[in-house]
Amino acid sequence: DIQMTQSPSSLSASVGDRVTITCRASQSISSYLNWYQQKPGKAPKLLIYAASSLQSGVPPRFSGSGSGTDFTLIISSLQPEDFATYYCQQSYRTPWTFGQGTKVEIK
Amino acid sequence: QVQLVQSGAEVKKPGASVKVSCKASGYTFTRYYMHWVRQAPGQGLEWMGTINPKGGSISYAQRFQDRVSMTRDTSTSTVYMELSSLRSEDTAVYYCAREPTTVTILDYWGQGTLVTVSS
């Protein structure tokens, strides 16, 4: 199975901050990397697909980059509604696997 | 609008089975794969497998291979996930999620079904 490792596991940030979350795959996954946001008690929501494509309806302050094994999710200016847990997920090969999550908390 | 509506919470004893349903609406059911993902309390997301509603073909994560069964009913646009030989570690929220044909993502999710395994 392809292992996905996110860092950090959690972070504290303020409204307006630039936030960077990284995700590393245990082998090359080309650009088959997606990012999801999950709020407590809710289903995950797709933010970014194919490493860098913004899902329809997602604010442009979210962006993704990377290919191969190293990927990044950036929130350019953190908003109150962005406090949540973020997961990367590879869809290169089954079983699809997720990172362990990065919890973004209010500083 | 696309909707995936799952069945309600379940409480099961160890060793029992549970069957969770996911009813799709707002799109052509047979054109999109359906996946199942679970999340134990306070934990991350775990992919369980996928079913092609058109032909019924399935792919399961190896760790669930001998205990999970995913089926579909095209007449009601519903997919089902049955997990057998339940143990306490199977306590989790189970989600169904749709995969479009053009890109390998999970673009719509059900609301989740909490399955509690307790004696």
PDB file of C-alpha atoms in Angstrom:
ATOM      1  CA  ASP A   1       0.000   0.000   0.000  1.00  0.00           C
ATOM      2  CA  ILE A   2       1.087   3.582  -0.627  1.00  0.00           C
ATOM      3  CA  GLN A   3       1.672   5.449   2.625  1.00  0.00           C
ATOM      4  CA  MET A   4       0.750   9.104   2.850  1.00  0.00           C
ATOM      5  CA  THR A   5       2.452  11.208   5.516  1.00  0.00           C
ATOM      6  CA  GLN A   6       1.269  14.695   6.360  1.00  0.00           C
ATOM      7  CA  SER A   7       3.023  17.355   8.340  1.00  0.00           C
ATOM      8  CA  PRO A   8       2.444  18.916  10.682  1.00  0.00           C
ATOM      9  CA  SER A   9      -0.187  16.845  12.496  1.00  0.00           C
ATOM     10  CA  SER A  10      -1.588  20.039  13.937  1.00  0.00           C
ATOM     11  CA  LEU A  11      -0.933  23.735  13.841  1.00  0.00           C
ATOM     12  CA  SER A  12      -2.199  26.893  15.452  1.00  0.00           C
ATOM     13  CA  ALA A  13      -2.711  29.933  13.283  1.00  0.00           C
ATOM     14  CA  SER A  14      -4.479  33.255  13.274  1.00  0.00           C
ATOM     15  CA  VAL A  15      -7.016  34.663  10.873  1.00  0.00           C
ATOM     16  CA  GLY A  16      -5.152  36.110   7.919  1.00  0.00           C
ATOM     17  CA  ASP A  17      -2.138  33.832   8.271  1.00  0.00           C
ATOM     18  CA  ARG A  18      -0.667  31.883   5.394  1.00  0.00           C
ATOM     19  CA  VAL A  19      -0.832  28.171   6.172  1.00  0.00           C
ATOM     20  CA  THR A  20       1.180  25.431   4.504  1.00  0.00           C
ATOM     21  CA  ILE A  21       0.508  21.707   4.882  1.00  0.00           C
ATOM     22  CA  THR A  22       2.706  19.107   3.274  1.00  0.00           C
ATOM     23  CA  CYS A  23       2.001  15.555   2.190  1.00  0.00           C
ATOM     24  CA  ARG A  24       4.539  12.954   1.165  1.00  0.00           C
ATOM     25  CA  ALA A  25       3.818   9.683  -0.614  1.00  0.00           C
ATOM     26  CA  SER A  26       5.888   6.552  -0.030  1.00  0.00           C
ATOM     27  CA  GLN A  27       6.277   6.154  -3.800  1.00  0.00           C
ATOM     28  CA  SER A  28       5.609   8.278  -6.828  1.00  0.00           C
ATOM     29  CA  ILE A  29       1.925   8.939  -7.433  1.00  0.00           C
ATOM     30  CA  SER A  30       2.320  11.367 -10.331  1.00  0.00           C
ATOM     31  CA  SER A  31      -0.369  13.998  -9.721  1.00  0.00           C
ATOM     32  CA  TYR A  32      -3.004  11.643  -8.307  1.00  0.00           C
ATOM     33  CA  LEU A  33      -3.282  13.634  -5.100  1.00  0.00           C
ATOM     34  CA  ASN A  34      -6.413  15.154  -3.631  1.00  0.00           C
ATOM     35  CA  TRP A  35      -7.023  17.351  -0.599  1.00  0.00           C
ATOM     36  CA  TYR A  36     -10.122  17.269   1.604  1.00  0.00           C
ATOM     37  CA  GLN A  37     -11.337  19.467   4.436  1.00  0.00           C
ATOM     38  CA  GLN A  38     -13.327  17.988   7.288  1.00  0.00           C
ATOM     39  CA  LYS A  39     -15.168  19.818  10.039  1.00  0.00           C
ATOM     40  CA  PRO A  40     -16.319  18.075  13.223  1.00  0.00           C
ATOM     41  CA  GLY A  41     -19.344  15.857  12.689  1.00  0.00           C
ATOM     42  CA  LYS A  42     -19.340  16.435   8.938  1.00  0.00           C
ATOM     43  CA  ALA A  43     -18.292  14.461   5.883  1.00  0.00           C
ATOM     44  CA  PRO A  44     -15.062  15.443   4.167  1.00  0.00           C
ATOM     45  CA  LYS A  45     -15.262  18.045   1.432  1.00  0.00           C
ATOM     46  CA  LEU A  46     -13.081  17.987  -1.678  1.00  0.00           C
ATOM     47  CA  LEU A  47     -10.886  21.070  -2.027  1.00  0.00           C
ATOM     48  CA  ILE A  48      -8.152  20.269  -4.535  1.00  0.00           C
ATOM     49  CA  TYR A  49      -7.835  17.412  -7.025  1.00  0.00           C
ATOM     50  CA  ALA A  50      -5.067  16.233  -9.299  1.00  0.00           C
ATOM     51  CA  ALA A  51      -2.584  18.009  -7.010  1.00  0.00           C
ATOM     52  CA  SER A  52      -3.392  21.538  -8.141  1.00  0.00           C
ATOM     53  CA  SER A  53      -6.912  21.818  -9.569  1.00  0.00           C
ATOM     54  CA  LEU A  54      -9.407  23.761  -7.492  1.00  0.00           C
ATOM     55  CA  GLN A  55     -12.738  22.018  -7.024  1.00  0.00           C
ATOM     56  CA  SER A  56     -15.723  24.042  -8.184  1.00  0.00           C
ATOM     57  CA  GLY A  57     -17.007  26.386  -5.495  1.00  0.00           C
ATOM     58  CA  VAL A  58     -13.846  26.294  -3.386  1.00  0.00           C
ATOM     59  CA  PRO A  59     -12.386  29.741  -2.600  1.00  0.00           C
ATOM     60  CA  PRO A  60      -9.181  30.619  -4.480  1.00  0.00           C
ATOM     61  CA  ARG A  61      -7.277  31.163  -1.226  1.00  0.00           C
ATOM     62  CA  PHE A  62      -6.799  27.385  -1.338  1.00  0.00           C
ATOM     63  CA  SER A  63      -4.115  26.119  -3.681  1.00  0.00           C
ATOM     64  CA  GLY A  64      -2.183  22.920  -4.198  1.00  0.00           C
ATOM     65  CA  SER A  65       1.084  21.991  -5.818  1.00  0.00           C
ATOM     66  CA  GLY A  66       3.494  19.131  -6.278  1.00  0.00           C
ATOM     67  CA  SER A  67       3.956  15.913  -8.185  1.00  0.00           C
ATOM     68  CA  GLY A  68       5.695  12.609  -7.688  1.00  0.00           C
ATOM     69  CA  THR A  69       6.031  12.192  -3.940  1.00  0.00           C
ATOM     70  CA  ASP A  70       5.851  15.683  -2.447  1.00  0.00           C
ATOM     71  CA  PHE A  71       2.761  17.856  -2.304  1.00  0.00           C
ATOM     72  CA  THR A  72       1.646  21.057  -0.616  1.00  0.00           C
ATOM     73  CA  LEU A  73      -1.662  22.621   0.318  1.00  0.00           C
ATOM     74  CA  ILE A  74      -1.573  26.359   0.933  1.00  0.00           C
ATOM     75  CA  ILE A  75      -4.243  28.539   2.460  1.00  0.00           C
ATOM     76  CA  SER A  76      -3.122  32.031   1.504  1.00  0.00           C
ATOM     77  CA  SER A  77      -5.123  33.953   4.105  1.00  0.00           C
ATOM     78  CA  LEU A  78      -6.776  31.831   6.776  1.00  0.00           C
ATOM     79  CA  GLN A  79     -10.439  32.580   7.381  1.00  0.00           C
ATOM     80  CA  PRO A  80     -12.545  31.653  10.438  1.00  0.00           C
ATOM     81  CA  GLU A  81     -14.378  28.967   8.458  1.00  0.00           C
ATOM     82  CA  ASP A  82     -11.078  27.278   7.525  1.00  0.00           C
ATOM     83  CA  PHE A  83     -10.431  25.909  10.996  1.00  0.00           C
ATOM     84  CA  ALA A  84     -10.786  22.205  10.328  1.00  0.00           C
ATOM     85  CA  THR A  85      -8.815  19.034   9.663  1.00  0.00           C
ATOM     86  CA  TYR A  86      -7.219  18.564   6.252  1.00  0.00           C
ATOM     87  CA  TYR A  87      -6.439  15.250   4.612  1.00  0.00           C
ATOM     88  CA  CYS A  88      -4.431  14.366   1.558  1.00  0.00           C
ATOM     89  CA  GLN A  89      -5.405  11.255  -0.386  1.00  0.00           C
ATOM     90  CA  GLN A  90      -3.777   9.351  -3.229  1.00  0.00           C
ATOM     91  CA  SER A  91      -5.863   7.896  -6.035  1.00  0.00           C
ATOM     92  CA  TYR A  92      -2.949   6.505  -8.028  1.00  0.00           C
ATOM     93  CA  ARG A  93      -3.497   2.930  -6.956  1.00  0.00           C
ATOM     94  CA  THR A  94      -5.940   0.996  -4.838  1.00  0.00           C
ATOM     95  CA  PRO A  95      -6.210   0.824  -1.938  1.00  0.00           C
ATOM     96  CA  TRP A  96      -6.690   4.562  -1.956  1.00  0.00           C
ATOM     97  CA  THR A  97      -4.963   5.895   1.116  1.00  0.00           C
ATOM     98  CA  PHE A  98      -5.230   9.059   3.179  1.00  0.00           C
ATOM     99  CA  GLY A  99      -2.756  11.010   5.197  1.00  0.00           C
ATOM    100  CA  GLN A 100      -3.292  11.056   8.952  1.00  0.00           C
ATOM    101  CA  GLY A 101      -4.712  14.565   8.838  1.00  0.00           C
ATOM    102  CA  THR A 102      -3.606  18.046   9.834  1.00  0.00           C
ATOM    103  CA  LYS A 103      -5.757  19.858  12.358  1.00  0.00           C
ATOM    104  CA  VAL A 104      -5.744  23.625  11.911  1.00  0.00           C
ATOM    105  CA  GLU A 105      -6.663  25.350  15.154  1.00  0.00           C
ATOM    106  CA  ILE A 106      -7.181  28.936  16.216  1.00  0.00           C
ATOM    107  CA  LYS A 107      -4.193  30.599  17.839  1.00  0.00           C
TER     108      LYS A 107
ATOM    109  CA  GLN B   1     -28.854  18.230  -6.929  1.00  0.00           C
ATOM    110  CA  VAL B   2     -26.645  15.274  -6.108  1.00  0.00           C
ATOM    111  CA  GLN B   3     -27.523  13.607  -2.819  1.00  0.00           C
ATOM    112  CA  LEU B   4     -26.242  10.518  -1.071  1.00  0.00           C
ATOM    113  CA  VAL B   5     -28.478   9.602   1.843  1.00  0.00           C
ATOM    114  CA  GLN B   6     -27.303   6.893   4.204  1.00  0.00           C
ATOM    115  CA  SER B   7     -29.206   4.704   6.614  1.00  0.00           C
ATOM    116  CA  GLY B   8     -29.322   5.440  10.303  1.00  0.00           C
ATOM    117  CA  ALA B   9     -27.027   4.627  13.181  1.00  0.00           C
ATOM    118  CA  GLU B  10     -26.607   1.025  14.252  1.00  0.00           C
ATOM    119  CA  VAL B  11     -25.562  -0.693  17.471  1.00  0.00           C
ATOM    120  CA  LYS B  12     -24.271  -4.232  17.065  1.00  0.00           C
ATOM    121  CA  LYS B  13     -22.742  -6.885  19.263  1.00  0.00           C
ATOM    122  CA  PRO B  14     -19.313  -8.344  18.551  1.00  0.00           C
ATOM    123  CA  GLY B  15     -19.511 -11.076  15.949  1.00  0.00           C
ATOM    124  CA  ALA B  16     -22.629  -9.677  14.312  1.00  0.00           C
ATOM    125  CA  SER B  17     -22.968  -8.122  10.861  1.00  0.00           C
ATOM    126  CA  VAL B  18     -24.146  -4.693   9.796  1.00  0.00           C
ATOM    127  CA  LYS B  19     -25.509  -3.532   6.464  1.00  0.00           C
ATOM    128  CA  VAL B  20     -25.395   0.176   5.645  1.00  0.00           C
ATOM    129  CA  SER B  21     -27.262   1.642   2.691  1.00  0.00           C
ATOM    130  CA  CYS B  22     -26.546   4.696   0.560  1.00  0.00           C
ATOM    131  CA  LYS B  23     -29.312   5.980  -1.694  1.00  0.00           C
ATOM    132  CA  ALA B  24     -28.222   8.177  -4.572  1.00  0.00           C
ATOM    133  CA  SER B  25     -30.262  10.824  -6.334  1.00  0.00           C
ATOM    134  CA  GLY B  26     -29.772  13.765  -8.653  1.00  0.00           C
ATOM    135  CA  TYR B  27     -27.560  11.998 -11.176  1.00  0.00           C
ATOM    136  CA  THR B  28     -27.355   8.871 -13.315  1.00  0.00           C
ATOM    137  CA  PHE B  29     -26.591   6.183 -10.753  1.00  0.00           C
ATOM    138  CA  THR B  30     -24.796   3.771 -13.076  1.00  0.00           C
ATOM    139  CA  ARG B  31     -22.315   6.326 -14.383  1.00  0.00           C
ATOM    140  CA  TYR B  32     -20.349   6.829 -11.158  1.00  0.00           C
ATOM    141  CA  TYR B  33     -18.411   4.441  -8.985  1.00  0.00           C
ATOM    142  CA  MET B  34     -19.282   4.445  -5.290  1.00  0.00           C
ATOM    143  CA  HIS B  35     -16.711   4.124  -2.543  1.00  0.00           C
ATOM    144  CA  TRP B  36     -16.919   3.398   1.170  1.00  0.00           C
ATOM    145  CA  VAL B  37     -14.660   5.171   3.641  1.00  0.00           C
ATOM    146  CA  ARG B  38     -14.741   4.811   7.400  1.00  0.00           C
ATOM    147  CA  GLN B  39     -13.536   6.915  10.305  1.00  0.00           C
ATOM    148  CA  ALA B  40     -13.066   5.585  13.810  1.00  0.00           C
ATOM    149  CA  PRO B  41     -13.740   8.059  16.648  1.00  0.00           C
ATOM    150  CA  GLY B  42     -11.052  10.731  16.695  1.00  0.00           C
ATOM    151  CA  GLN B  43      -9.133   9.003  13.920  1.00  0.00           C
ATOM    152  CA  GLY B  44      -8.411   9.518  10.236  1.00  0.00           C
ATOM    153  CA  LEU B  45     -10.081   8.292   7.084  1.00  0.00           C
ATOM    154  CA  GLU B  46      -9.765   4.712   5.876  1.00  0.00           C
ATOM    155  CA  TRP B  47     -10.742   3.517   2.400  1.00  0.00           C
ATOM    156  CA  MET B  48     -12.666   0.252   2.402  1.00  0.00           C
ATOM    157  CA  GLY B  49     -13.473  -0.388  -1.228  1.00  0.00           C
ATOM    158  CA  THR B  50     -15.485   0.535  -4.279  1.00  0.00           C
ATOM    159  CA  ILE B  51     -18.289  -0.781  -6.450  1.00  0.00           C
ATOM    160  CA  ASN B  52     -19.190  -0.056 -10.045  1.00  0.00           C
ATOM    161  CA  PRO B  53     -22.978   0.318  -9.995  1.00  0.00           C
ATOM    162  CA  LYS B  54     -23.208  -0.420 -13.705  1.00  0.00           C
ATOM    163  CA  GLY B  55     -21.851  -3.964 -13.687  1.00  0.00           C
ATOM    164  CA  GLY B  56     -21.444  -4.584  -9.984  1.00  0.00           C
ATOM    165  CA  SER B  57     -17.678  -5.133 -10.093  1.00  0.00           C
ATOM    166  CA  ILE B  58     -15.947  -4.505  -6.807  1.00  0.00           C
ATOM    167  CA  SER B  59     -12.520  -3.796  -5.369  1.00  0.00           C
ATOM    168  CA  TYR B  60     -11.926  -4.145  -1.647  1.00  0.00           C
ATOM    169  CA  ALA B  61      -9.065  -3.101   0.567  1.00  0.00           C
ATOM    170  CA  GLN B  62      -7.203  -6.255   1.458  1.00  0.00           C
ATOM    171  CA  ARG B  63      -7.697  -5.830   5.170  1.00  0.00           C
ATOM    172  CA  PHE B  64     -11.469  -6.050   4.722  1.00  0.00           C
ATOM    173  CA  GLN B  65     -11.449  -8.586   1.902  1.00  0.00           C
ATOM    174  CA  ASP B  66     -12.861 -11.489   3.902  1.00  0.00           C
ATOM    175  CA  ARG B  67     -15.428  -9.490   5.884  1.00  0.00           C
ATOM    176  CA  VAL B  68     -16.923  -6.880   3.567  1.00  0.00           C
ATOM    177  CA  SER B  69     -19.468  -7.099   0.791  1.00  0.00           C
ATOM    178  CA  MET B  70     -20.553  -4.204  -1.411  1.00  0.00           C
ATOM    179  CA  THR B  71     -23.650  -4.565  -3.555  1.00  0.00           C
ATOM    180  CA  ARG B  72     -26.033  -2.353  -5.450  1.00  0.00           C
ATOM    181  CA  ASP B  73     -29.667  -2.185  -6.489  1.00  0.00           C
ATOM    182  CA  THR B  74     -30.007  -0.238  -9.702  1.00  0.00           C
ATOM    183  CA  SER B  75     -33.801  -0.162  -9.428  1.00  0.00           C
ATOM    184  CA  THR B  76     -33.564   2.006  -6.311  1.00  0.00           C
ATOM    185  CA  SER B  77     -30.172   3.660  -6.993  1.00  0.00           C
ATOM    186  CA  THR B  78     -28.866   2.281  -3.732  1.00  0.00           C
ATOM    187  CA  VAL B  79     -25.536   0.779  -2.777  1.00  0.00           C
ATOM    188  CA  TYR B  80     -24.977  -1.340   0.284  1.00  0.00           C
ATOM    189  CA  MET B  81     -21.967  -2.139   2.419  1.00  0.00           C
ATOM    190  CA  GLU B  82     -22.136  -5.146   4.699  1.00  0.00           C
ATOM    191  CA  LEU B  83     -19.421  -5.804   7.241  1.00  0.00           C
ATOM    192  CA  SER B  84     -19.406  -9.094   9.104  1.00  0.00           C
ATOM    193  CA  SER B  85     -17.687 -10.529  12.189  1.00  0.00           C
ATOM    194  CA  LEU B  86     -17.797  -7.133  13.821  1.00  0.00           C
ATOM    195  CA  ARG B  87     -15.374  -6.260  16.579  1.00  0.00           C
ATOM    196  CA  SER B  88     -15.030  -3.208  18.792  1.00  0.00           C
ATOM    197  CA  GLU B  89     -12.405  -1.756  16.444  1.00  0.00           C
ATOM    198  CA  ASP B  90     -15.074  -1.507  13.732  1.00  0.00           C
ATOM    199  CA  THR B  91     -16.853   1.201  15.702  1.00  0.00           C
ATOM    200  CA  ALA B  92     -16.729   4.086  13.262  1.00  0.00           C
ATOM    201  CA  VAL B  93     -18.646   6.420  11.024  1.00  0.00           C
ATOM    202  CA  TYR B  94     -19.062   4.837   7.601  1.00  0.00           C
ATOM    203  CA  TYR B  95     -19.347   7.093   4.570  1.00  0.00           C
ATOM    204  CA  CYS B  96     -20.313   6.405   0.991  1.00  0.00           C
ATOM    205  CA  ALA B  97     -18.773   8.735  -1.579  1.00  0.00           C
ATOM    206  CA  ARG B  98     -19.115   9.117  -5.336  1.00  0.00           C
ATOM    207  CA  GLU B  99     -16.296   8.966  -7.875  1.00  0.00           C
ATOM    208  CA  PRO B 100     -16.831  10.712 -11.209  1.00  0.00           C
ATOM    209  CA  THR B 101     -15.754   8.889 -14.360  1.00  0.00           C
ATOM    210  CA  THR B 102     -13.397  11.599 -15.553  1.00  0.00           C
ATOM    211  CA  VAL B 103     -11.211  12.076 -12.507  1.00  0.00           C
ATOM    212  CA  THR B 104     -10.293   9.921  -9.520  1.00  0.00           C
ATOM    213  CA  ILE B 105     -11.793  11.919  -6.692  1.00  0.00           C
ATOM    214  CA  LEU B 106     -14.592  11.614  -4.168  1.00  0.00           C
ATOM    215  CA  ASP B 107     -16.756  14.577  -5.052  1.00  0.00           C
ATOM    216  CA  TYR B 108     -19.965  13.924  -3.118  1.00  0.00           C
ATOM    217  CA  TRP B 109     -20.270  12.201   0.227  1.00  0.00           C
ATOM    218  CA  GLY B 110     -23.100  10.769   2.253  1.00  0.00           C
ATOM    219  CA  GLN B 111     -23.805  12.149   5.701  1.00  0.00           C
ATOM    220  CA  GLY B 112     -22.205   9.162   7.406  1.00  0.00           C
ATOM    221  CA  THR B 113     -23.586   6.272   9.435  1.00  0.00           C
ATOM    222  CA  LEU B 114     -22.310   5.604  12.934  1.00  0.00           C
ATOM    223  CA  VAL B 115     -21.868   1.916  13.649  1.00  0.00           C
ATOM    224  CA  THR B 116     -21.176   1.100  17.286  1.00  0.00           C
ATOM    225  CA  VAL B 117     -19.941  -2.369  18.198  1.00  0.00           C
ATOM    226  CA  SER B 118     -20.408  -3.086  21.873  1.00  0.00           C
ATOM    227  CA  SER B 119     -21.324  -6.001  24.046  1.00  0.00           C
TER     228      SER B 119
END
